[in-house]
Short mmCIF file of N, CA, C and O in Angstrom, two decimals:
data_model
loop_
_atom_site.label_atom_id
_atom_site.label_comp_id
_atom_site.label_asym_id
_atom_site.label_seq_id
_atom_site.Cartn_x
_atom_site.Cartn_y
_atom_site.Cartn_z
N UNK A 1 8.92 -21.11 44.77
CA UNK A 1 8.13 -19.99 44.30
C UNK A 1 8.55 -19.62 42.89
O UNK A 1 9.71 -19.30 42.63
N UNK A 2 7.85 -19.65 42.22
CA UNK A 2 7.94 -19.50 40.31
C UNK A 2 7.91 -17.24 39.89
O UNK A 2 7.11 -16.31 39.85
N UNK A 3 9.26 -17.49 39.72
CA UNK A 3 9.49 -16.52 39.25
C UNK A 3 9.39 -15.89 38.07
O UNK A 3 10.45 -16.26 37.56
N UNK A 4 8.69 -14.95 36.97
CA UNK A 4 9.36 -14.29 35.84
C UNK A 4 9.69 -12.85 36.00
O UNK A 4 8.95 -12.22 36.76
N UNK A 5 10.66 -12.21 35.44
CA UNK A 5 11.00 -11.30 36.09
C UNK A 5 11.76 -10.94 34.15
O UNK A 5 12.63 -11.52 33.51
N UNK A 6 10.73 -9.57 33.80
CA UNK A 6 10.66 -8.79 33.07
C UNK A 6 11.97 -8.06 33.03
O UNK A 6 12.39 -7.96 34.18
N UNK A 7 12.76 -7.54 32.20
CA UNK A 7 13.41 -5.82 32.22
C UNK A 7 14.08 -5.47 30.98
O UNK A 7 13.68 -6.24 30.11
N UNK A 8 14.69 -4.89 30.66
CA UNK A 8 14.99 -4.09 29.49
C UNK A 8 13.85 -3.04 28.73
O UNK A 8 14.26 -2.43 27.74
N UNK A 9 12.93 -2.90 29.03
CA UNK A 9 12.13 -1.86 28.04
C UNK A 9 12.59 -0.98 28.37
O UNK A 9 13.51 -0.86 29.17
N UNK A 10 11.71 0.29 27.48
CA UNK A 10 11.99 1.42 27.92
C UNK A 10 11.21 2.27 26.40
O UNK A 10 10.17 1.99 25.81
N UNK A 11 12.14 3.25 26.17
CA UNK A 11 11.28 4.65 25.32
C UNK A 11 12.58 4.51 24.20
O UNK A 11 13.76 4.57 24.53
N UNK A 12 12.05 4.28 22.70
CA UNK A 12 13.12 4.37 21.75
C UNK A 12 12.19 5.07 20.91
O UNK A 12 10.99 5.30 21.05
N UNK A 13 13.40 5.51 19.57
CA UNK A 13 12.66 6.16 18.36
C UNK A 13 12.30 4.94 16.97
O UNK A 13 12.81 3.95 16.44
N UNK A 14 11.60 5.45 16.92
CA UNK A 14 11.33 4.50 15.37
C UNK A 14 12.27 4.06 15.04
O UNK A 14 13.30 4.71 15.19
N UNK A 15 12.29 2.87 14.50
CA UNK A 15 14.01 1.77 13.59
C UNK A 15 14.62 1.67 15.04
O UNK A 15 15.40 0.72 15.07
N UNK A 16 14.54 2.21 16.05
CA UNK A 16 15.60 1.51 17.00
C UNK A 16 15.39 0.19 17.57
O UNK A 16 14.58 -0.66 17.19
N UNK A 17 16.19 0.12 18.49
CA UNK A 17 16.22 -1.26 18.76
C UNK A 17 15.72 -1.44 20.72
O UNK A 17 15.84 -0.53 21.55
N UNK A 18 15.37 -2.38 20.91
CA UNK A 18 15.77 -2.61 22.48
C UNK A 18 15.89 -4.58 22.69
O UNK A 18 15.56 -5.53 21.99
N UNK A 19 16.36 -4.48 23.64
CA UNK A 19 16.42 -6.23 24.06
C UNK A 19 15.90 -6.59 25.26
O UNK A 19 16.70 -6.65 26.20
N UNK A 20 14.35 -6.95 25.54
CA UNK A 20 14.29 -7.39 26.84
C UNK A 20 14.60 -8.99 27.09
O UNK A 20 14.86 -9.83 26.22
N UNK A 21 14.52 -9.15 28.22
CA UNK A 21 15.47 -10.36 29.43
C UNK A 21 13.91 -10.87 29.81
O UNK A 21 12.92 -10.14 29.86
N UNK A 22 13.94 -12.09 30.01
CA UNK A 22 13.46 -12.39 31.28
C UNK A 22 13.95 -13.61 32.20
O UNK A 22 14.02 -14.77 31.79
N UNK A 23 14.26 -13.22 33.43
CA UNK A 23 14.79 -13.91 34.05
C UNK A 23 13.60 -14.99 34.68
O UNK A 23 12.40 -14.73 34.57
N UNK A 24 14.00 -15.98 35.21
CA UNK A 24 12.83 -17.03 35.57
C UNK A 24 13.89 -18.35 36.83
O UNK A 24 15.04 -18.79 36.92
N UNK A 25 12.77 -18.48 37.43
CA UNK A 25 13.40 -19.18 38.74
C UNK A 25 12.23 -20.13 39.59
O UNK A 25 11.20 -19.46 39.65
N UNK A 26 12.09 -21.14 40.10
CA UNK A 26 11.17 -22.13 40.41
C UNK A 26 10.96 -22.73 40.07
O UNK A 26 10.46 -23.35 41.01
N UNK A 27 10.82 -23.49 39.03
CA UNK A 27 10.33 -24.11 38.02
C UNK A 27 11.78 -24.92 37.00
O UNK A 27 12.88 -24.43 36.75
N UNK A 28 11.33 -26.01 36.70
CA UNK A 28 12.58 -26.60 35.64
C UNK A 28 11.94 -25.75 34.07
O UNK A 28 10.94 -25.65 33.36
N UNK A 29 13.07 -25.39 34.18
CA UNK A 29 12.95 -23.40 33.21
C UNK A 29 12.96 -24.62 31.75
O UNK A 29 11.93 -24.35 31.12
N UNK A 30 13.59 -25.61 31.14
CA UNK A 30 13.91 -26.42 30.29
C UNK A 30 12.69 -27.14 30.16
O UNK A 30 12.44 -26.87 28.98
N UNK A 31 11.78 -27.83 30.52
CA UNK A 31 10.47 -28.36 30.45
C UNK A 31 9.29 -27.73 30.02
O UNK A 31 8.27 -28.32 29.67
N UNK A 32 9.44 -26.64 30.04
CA UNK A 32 8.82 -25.20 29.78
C UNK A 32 9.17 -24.84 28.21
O UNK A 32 10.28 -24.36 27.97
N UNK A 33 8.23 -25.07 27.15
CA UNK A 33 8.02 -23.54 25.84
C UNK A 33 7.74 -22.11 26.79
O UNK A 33 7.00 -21.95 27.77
N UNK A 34 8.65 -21.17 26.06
CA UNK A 34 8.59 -19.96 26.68
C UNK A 34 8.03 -18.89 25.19
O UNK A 34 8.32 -18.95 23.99
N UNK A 35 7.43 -18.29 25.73
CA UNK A 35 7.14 -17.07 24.91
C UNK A 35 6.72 -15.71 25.35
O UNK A 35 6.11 -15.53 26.40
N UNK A 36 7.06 -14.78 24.54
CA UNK A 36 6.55 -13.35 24.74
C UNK A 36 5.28 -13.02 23.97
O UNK A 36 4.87 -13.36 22.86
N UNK A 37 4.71 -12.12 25.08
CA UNK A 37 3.20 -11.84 24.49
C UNK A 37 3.46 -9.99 24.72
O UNK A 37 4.41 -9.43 25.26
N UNK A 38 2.39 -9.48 24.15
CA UNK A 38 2.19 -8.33 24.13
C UNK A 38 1.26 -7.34 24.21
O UNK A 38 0.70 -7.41 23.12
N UNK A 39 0.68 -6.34 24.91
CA UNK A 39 -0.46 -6.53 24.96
C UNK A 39 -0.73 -3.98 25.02
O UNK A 39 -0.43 -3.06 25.79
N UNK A 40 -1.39 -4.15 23.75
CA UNK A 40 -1.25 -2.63 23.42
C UNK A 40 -2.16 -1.54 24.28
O UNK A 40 -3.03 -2.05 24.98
N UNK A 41 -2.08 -0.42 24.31
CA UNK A 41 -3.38 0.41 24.78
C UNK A 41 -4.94 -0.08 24.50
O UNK A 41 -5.31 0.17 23.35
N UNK A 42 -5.54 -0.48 25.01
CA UNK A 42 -7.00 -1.00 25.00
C UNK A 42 -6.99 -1.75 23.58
O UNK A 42 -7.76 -1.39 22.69
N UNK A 43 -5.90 -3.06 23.38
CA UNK A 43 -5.91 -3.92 22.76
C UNK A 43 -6.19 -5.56 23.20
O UNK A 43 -6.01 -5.40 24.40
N UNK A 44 -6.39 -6.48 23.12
CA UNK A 44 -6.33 -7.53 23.40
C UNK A 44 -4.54 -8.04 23.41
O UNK A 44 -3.62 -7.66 22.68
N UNK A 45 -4.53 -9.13 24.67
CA UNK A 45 -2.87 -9.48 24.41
C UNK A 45 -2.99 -10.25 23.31
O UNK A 45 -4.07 -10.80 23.11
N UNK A 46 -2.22 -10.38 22.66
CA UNK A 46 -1.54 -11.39 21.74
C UNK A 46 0.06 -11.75 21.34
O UNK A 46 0.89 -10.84 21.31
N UNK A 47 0.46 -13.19 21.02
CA UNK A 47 1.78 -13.59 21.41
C UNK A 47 2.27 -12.70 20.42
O UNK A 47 1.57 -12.00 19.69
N UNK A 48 3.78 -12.76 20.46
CA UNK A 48 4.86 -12.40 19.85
C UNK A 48 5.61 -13.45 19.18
O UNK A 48 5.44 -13.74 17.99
N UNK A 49 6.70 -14.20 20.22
CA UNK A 49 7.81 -15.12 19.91
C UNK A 49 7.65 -16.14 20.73
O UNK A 49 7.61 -15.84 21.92
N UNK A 50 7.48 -17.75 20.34
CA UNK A 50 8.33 -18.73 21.33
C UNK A 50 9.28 -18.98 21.04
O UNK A 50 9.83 -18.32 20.16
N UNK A 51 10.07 -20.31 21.81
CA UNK A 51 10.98 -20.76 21.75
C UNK A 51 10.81 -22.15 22.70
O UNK A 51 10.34 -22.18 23.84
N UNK A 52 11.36 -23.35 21.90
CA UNK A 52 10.95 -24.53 22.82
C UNK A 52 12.59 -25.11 23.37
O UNK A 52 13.66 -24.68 22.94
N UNK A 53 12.44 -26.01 24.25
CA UNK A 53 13.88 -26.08 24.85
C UNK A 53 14.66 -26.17 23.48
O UNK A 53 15.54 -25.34 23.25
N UNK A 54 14.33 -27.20 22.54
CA UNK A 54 15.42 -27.35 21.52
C UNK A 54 15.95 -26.42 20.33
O UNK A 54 16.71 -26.66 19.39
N UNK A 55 15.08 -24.94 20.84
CA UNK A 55 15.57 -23.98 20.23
C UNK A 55 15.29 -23.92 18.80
O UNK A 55 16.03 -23.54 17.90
N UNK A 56 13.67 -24.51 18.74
CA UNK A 56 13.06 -23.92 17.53
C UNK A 56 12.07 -22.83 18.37
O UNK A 56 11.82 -22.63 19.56
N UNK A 57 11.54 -22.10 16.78
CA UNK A 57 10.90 -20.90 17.27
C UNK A 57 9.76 -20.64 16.81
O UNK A 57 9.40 -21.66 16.23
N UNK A 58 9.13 -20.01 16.75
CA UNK A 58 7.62 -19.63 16.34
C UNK A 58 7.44 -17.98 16.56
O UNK A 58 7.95 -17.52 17.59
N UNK A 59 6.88 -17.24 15.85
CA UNK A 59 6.66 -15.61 15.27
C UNK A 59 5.41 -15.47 15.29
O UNK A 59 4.57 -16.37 15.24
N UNK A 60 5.25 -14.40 15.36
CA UNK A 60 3.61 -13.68 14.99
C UNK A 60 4.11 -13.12 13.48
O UNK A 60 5.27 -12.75 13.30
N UNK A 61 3.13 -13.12 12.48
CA UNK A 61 3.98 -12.29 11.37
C UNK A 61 4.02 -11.13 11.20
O UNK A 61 4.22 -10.67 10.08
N UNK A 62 3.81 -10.31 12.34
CA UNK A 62 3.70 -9.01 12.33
C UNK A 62 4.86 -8.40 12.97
O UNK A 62 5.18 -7.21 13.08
N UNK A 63 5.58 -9.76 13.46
CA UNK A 63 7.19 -9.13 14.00
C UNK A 63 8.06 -9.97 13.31
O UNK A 63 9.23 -9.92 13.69
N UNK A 64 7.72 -10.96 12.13
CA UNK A 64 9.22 -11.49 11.90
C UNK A 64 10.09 -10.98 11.02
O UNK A 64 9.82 -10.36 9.99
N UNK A 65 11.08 -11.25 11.44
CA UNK A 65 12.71 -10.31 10.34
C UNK A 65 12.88 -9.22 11.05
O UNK A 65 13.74 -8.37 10.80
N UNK A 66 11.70 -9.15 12.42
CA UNK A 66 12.63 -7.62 13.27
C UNK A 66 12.95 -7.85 14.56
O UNK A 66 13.61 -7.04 15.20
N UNK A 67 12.27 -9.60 15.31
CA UNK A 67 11.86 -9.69 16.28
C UNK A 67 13.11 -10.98 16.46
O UNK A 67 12.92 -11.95 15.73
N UNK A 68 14.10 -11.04 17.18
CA UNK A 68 14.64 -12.52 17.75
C UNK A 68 14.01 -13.19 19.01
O UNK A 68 13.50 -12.41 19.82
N UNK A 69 13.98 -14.17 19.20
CA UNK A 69 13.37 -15.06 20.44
C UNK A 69 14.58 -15.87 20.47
O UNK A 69 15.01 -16.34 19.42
N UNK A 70 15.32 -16.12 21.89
CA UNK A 70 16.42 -16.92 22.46
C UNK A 70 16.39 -16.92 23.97
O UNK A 70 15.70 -16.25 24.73
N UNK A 71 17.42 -17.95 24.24
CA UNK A 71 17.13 -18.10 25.82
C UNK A 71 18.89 -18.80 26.18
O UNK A 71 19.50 -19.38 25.29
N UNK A 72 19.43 -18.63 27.49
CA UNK A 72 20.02 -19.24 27.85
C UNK A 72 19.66 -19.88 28.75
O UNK A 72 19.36 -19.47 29.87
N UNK A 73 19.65 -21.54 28.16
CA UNK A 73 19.38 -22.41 29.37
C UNK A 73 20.24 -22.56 30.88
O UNK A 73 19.77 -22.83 31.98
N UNK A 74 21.24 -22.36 30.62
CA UNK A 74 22.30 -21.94 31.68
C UNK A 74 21.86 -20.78 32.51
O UNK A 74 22.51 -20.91 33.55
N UNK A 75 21.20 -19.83 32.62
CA UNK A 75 20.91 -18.87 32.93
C UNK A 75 19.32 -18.79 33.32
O UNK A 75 18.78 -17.81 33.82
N UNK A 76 18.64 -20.11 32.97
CA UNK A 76 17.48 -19.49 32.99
C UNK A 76 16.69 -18.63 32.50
O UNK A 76 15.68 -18.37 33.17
N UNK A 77 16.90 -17.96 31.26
CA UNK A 77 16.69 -16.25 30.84
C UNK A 77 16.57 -16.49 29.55
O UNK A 77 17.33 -17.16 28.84
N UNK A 78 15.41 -15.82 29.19
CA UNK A 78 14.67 -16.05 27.48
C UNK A 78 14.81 -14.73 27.36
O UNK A 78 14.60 -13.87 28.21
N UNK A 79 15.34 -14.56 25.78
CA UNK A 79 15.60 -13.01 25.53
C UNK A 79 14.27 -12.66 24.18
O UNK A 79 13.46 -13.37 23.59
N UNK A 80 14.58 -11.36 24.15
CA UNK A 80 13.95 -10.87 22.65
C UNK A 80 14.78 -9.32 22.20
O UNK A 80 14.86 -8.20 22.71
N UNK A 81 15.23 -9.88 21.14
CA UNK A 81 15.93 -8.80 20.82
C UNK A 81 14.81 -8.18 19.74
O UNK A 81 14.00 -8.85 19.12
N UNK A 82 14.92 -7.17 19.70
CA UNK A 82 13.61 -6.13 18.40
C UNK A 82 14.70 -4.85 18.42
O UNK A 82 15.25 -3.98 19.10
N UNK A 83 14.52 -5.62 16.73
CA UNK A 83 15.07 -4.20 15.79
C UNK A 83 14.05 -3.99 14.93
O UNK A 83 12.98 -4.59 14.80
N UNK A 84 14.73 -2.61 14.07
CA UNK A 84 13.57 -1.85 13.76
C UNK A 84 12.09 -1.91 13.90
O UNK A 84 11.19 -2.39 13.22
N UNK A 85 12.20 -1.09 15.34
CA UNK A 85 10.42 -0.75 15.95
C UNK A 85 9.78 -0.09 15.33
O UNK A 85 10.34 0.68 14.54
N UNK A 86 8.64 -0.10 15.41
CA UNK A 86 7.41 0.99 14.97
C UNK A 86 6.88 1.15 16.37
O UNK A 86 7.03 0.58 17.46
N UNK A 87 6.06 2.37 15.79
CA UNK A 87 5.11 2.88 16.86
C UNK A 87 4.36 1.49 17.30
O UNK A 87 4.38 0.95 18.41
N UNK A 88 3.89 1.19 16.46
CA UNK A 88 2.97 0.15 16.47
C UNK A 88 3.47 -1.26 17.52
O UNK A 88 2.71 -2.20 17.76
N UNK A 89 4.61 -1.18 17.95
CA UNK A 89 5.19 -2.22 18.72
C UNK A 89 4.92 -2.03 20.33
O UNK A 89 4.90 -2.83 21.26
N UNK A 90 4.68 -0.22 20.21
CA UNK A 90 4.50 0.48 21.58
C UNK A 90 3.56 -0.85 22.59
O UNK A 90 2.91 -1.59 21.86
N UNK A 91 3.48 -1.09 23.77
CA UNK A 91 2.88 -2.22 24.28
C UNK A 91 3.42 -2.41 25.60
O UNK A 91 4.41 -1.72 25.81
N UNK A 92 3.03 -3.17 26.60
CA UNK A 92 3.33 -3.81 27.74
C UNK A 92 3.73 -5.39 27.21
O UNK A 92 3.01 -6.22 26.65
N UNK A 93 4.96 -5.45 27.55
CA UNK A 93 5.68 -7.15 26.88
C UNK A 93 5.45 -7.88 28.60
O UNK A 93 5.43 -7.49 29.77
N UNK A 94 5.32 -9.11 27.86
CA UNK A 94 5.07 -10.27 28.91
C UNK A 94 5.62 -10.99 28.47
O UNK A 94 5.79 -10.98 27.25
N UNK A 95 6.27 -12.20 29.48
CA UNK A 95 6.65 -13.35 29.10
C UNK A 95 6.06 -14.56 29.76
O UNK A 95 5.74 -14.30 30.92
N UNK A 96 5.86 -15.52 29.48
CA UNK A 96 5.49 -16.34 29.97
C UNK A 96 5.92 -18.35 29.56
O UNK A 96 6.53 -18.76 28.57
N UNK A 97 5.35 -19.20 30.71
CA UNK A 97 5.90 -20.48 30.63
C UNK A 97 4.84 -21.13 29.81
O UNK A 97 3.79 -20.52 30.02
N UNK A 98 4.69 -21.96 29.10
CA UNK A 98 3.91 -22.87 28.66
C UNK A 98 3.86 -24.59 28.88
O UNK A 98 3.98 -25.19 27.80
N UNK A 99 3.76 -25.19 29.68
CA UNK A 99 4.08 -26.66 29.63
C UNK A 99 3.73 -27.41 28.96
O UNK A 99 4.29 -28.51 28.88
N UNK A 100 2.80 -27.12 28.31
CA UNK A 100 2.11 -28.01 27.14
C UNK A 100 2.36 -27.63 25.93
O UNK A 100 1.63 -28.02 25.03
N UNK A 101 3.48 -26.76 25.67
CA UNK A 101 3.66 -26.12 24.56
C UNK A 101 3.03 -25.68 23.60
O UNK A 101 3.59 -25.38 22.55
N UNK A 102 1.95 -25.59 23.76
CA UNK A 102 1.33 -24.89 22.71
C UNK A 102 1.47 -23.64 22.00
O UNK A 102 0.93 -23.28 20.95
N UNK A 103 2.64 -22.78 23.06
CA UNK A 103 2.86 -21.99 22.26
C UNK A 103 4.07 -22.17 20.93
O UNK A 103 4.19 -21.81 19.76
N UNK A 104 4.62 -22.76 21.69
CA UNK A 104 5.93 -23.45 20.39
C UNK A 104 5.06 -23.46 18.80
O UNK A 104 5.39 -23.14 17.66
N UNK A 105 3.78 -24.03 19.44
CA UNK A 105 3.55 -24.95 18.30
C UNK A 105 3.01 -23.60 16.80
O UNK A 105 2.85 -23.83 15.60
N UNK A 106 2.87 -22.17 17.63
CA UNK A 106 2.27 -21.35 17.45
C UNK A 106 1.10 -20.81 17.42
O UNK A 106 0.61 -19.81 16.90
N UNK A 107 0.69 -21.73 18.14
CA UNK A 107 -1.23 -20.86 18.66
C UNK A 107 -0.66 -20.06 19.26
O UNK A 107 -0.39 -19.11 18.52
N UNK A 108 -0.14 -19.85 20.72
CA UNK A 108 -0.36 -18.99 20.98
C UNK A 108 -1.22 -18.70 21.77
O UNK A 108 -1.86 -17.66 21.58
N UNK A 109 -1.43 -19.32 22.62
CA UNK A 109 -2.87 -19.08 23.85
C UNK A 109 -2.22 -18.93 24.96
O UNK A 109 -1.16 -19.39 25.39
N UNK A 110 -3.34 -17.91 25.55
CA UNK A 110 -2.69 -17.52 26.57
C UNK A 110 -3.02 -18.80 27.62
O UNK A 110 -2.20 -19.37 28.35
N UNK A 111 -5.05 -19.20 27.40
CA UNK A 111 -4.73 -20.16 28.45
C UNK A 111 -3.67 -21.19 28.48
O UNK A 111 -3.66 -21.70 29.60
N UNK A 112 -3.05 -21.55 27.93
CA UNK A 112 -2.18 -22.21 27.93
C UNK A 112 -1.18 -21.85 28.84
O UNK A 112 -0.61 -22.75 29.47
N UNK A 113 -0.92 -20.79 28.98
CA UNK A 113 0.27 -20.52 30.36
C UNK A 113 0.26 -20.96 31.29
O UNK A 113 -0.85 -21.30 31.70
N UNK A 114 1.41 -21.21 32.13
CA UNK A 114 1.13 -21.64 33.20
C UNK A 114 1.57 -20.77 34.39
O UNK A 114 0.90 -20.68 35.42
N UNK A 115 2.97 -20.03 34.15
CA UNK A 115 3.29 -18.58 34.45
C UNK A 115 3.53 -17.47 33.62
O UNK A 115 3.90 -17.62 32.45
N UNK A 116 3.36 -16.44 34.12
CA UNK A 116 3.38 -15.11 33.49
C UNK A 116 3.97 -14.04 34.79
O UNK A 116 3.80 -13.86 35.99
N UNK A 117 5.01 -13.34 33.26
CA UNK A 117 5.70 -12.50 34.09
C UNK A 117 4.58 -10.99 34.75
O UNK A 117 3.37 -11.17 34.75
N UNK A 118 5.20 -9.50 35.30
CA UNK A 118 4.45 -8.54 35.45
C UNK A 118 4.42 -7.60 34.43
O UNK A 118 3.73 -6.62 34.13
N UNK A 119 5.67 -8.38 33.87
CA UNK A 119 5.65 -7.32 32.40
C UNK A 119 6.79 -6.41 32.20
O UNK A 119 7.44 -6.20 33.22
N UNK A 120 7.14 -5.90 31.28
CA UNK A 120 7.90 -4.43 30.79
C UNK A 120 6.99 -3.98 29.80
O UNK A 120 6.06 -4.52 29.20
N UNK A 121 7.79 -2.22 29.76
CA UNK A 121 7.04 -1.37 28.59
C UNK A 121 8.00 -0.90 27.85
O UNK A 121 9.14 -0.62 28.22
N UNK A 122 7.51 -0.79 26.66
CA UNK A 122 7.96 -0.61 25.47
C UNK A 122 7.34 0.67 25.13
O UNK A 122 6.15 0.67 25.47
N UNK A 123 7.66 1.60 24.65
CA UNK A 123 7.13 2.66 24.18
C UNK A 123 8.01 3.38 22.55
O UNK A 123 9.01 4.10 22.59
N UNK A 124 7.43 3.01 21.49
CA UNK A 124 8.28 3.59 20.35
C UNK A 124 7.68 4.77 19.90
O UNK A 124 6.46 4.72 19.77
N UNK A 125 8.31 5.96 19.59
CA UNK A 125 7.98 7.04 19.02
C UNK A 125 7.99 7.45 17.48
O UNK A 125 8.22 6.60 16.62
N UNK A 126 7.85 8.23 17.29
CA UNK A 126 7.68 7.65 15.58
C UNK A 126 8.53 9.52 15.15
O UNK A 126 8.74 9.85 13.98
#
């Protein structure tokens, strides 16, 4: 049974920081491009960060220089660290598997997933 399993959000102030996790289980977690998507108040989702097993990465440019994408393969668990937030980051974060990598590559499609987590929230205040 293919697990993603969201956590770390929560409620920060502007410039702060948070780090969500996602843990993941079922699946050979290493065969898998992983990325975070994001998806705002009556916005369309759109990605954030991948990361492919060999630990290159891919950005949206609307988060890079605030946004990290990493994973421990040992662990199973793709991180995102985000410093200095804006309001504008406020959102429901997802993560998800890609097997065909396309997100690595940086499209960025969702059809492309193959799992998807339930999510965390992010909420920045300004």
């Amino acid at each position: 049974q293919v697990q993603l399993v969201e956590s770390g959000g929560g409620s920060v102030q502007s410039g702060g920081s948070l780090r969500l996790s996602c843990a993941a289980s079922g699946y050979t977690y290493s065969s898998y491009c992983m990325g975070w998507f994001r998806q705002a108040p009556g916005k369309e989702r759109e990605g954030v960060a991948a990361i492919d097993s060999d630990g290159s990465t891919s950005y949206a440019d609307s988060v890079k220089g605030r946004f990290t994408i990493s994973q421990d393969n040992a662990k199973n668990t793709l991180y995102l660290q985000m410093n200095a937030l804006k309001p504008e980051d406020t959102a429901m974060y997802y993560c998800a598997a890609d097997r065909v990598r396309s997100f690595c590559s940086g499209s960025f499609k969702e059809s492309d997933a193959d799992y998807w987590g339930q999510g965390t929230l992010v909420t920045v205040s300004s």
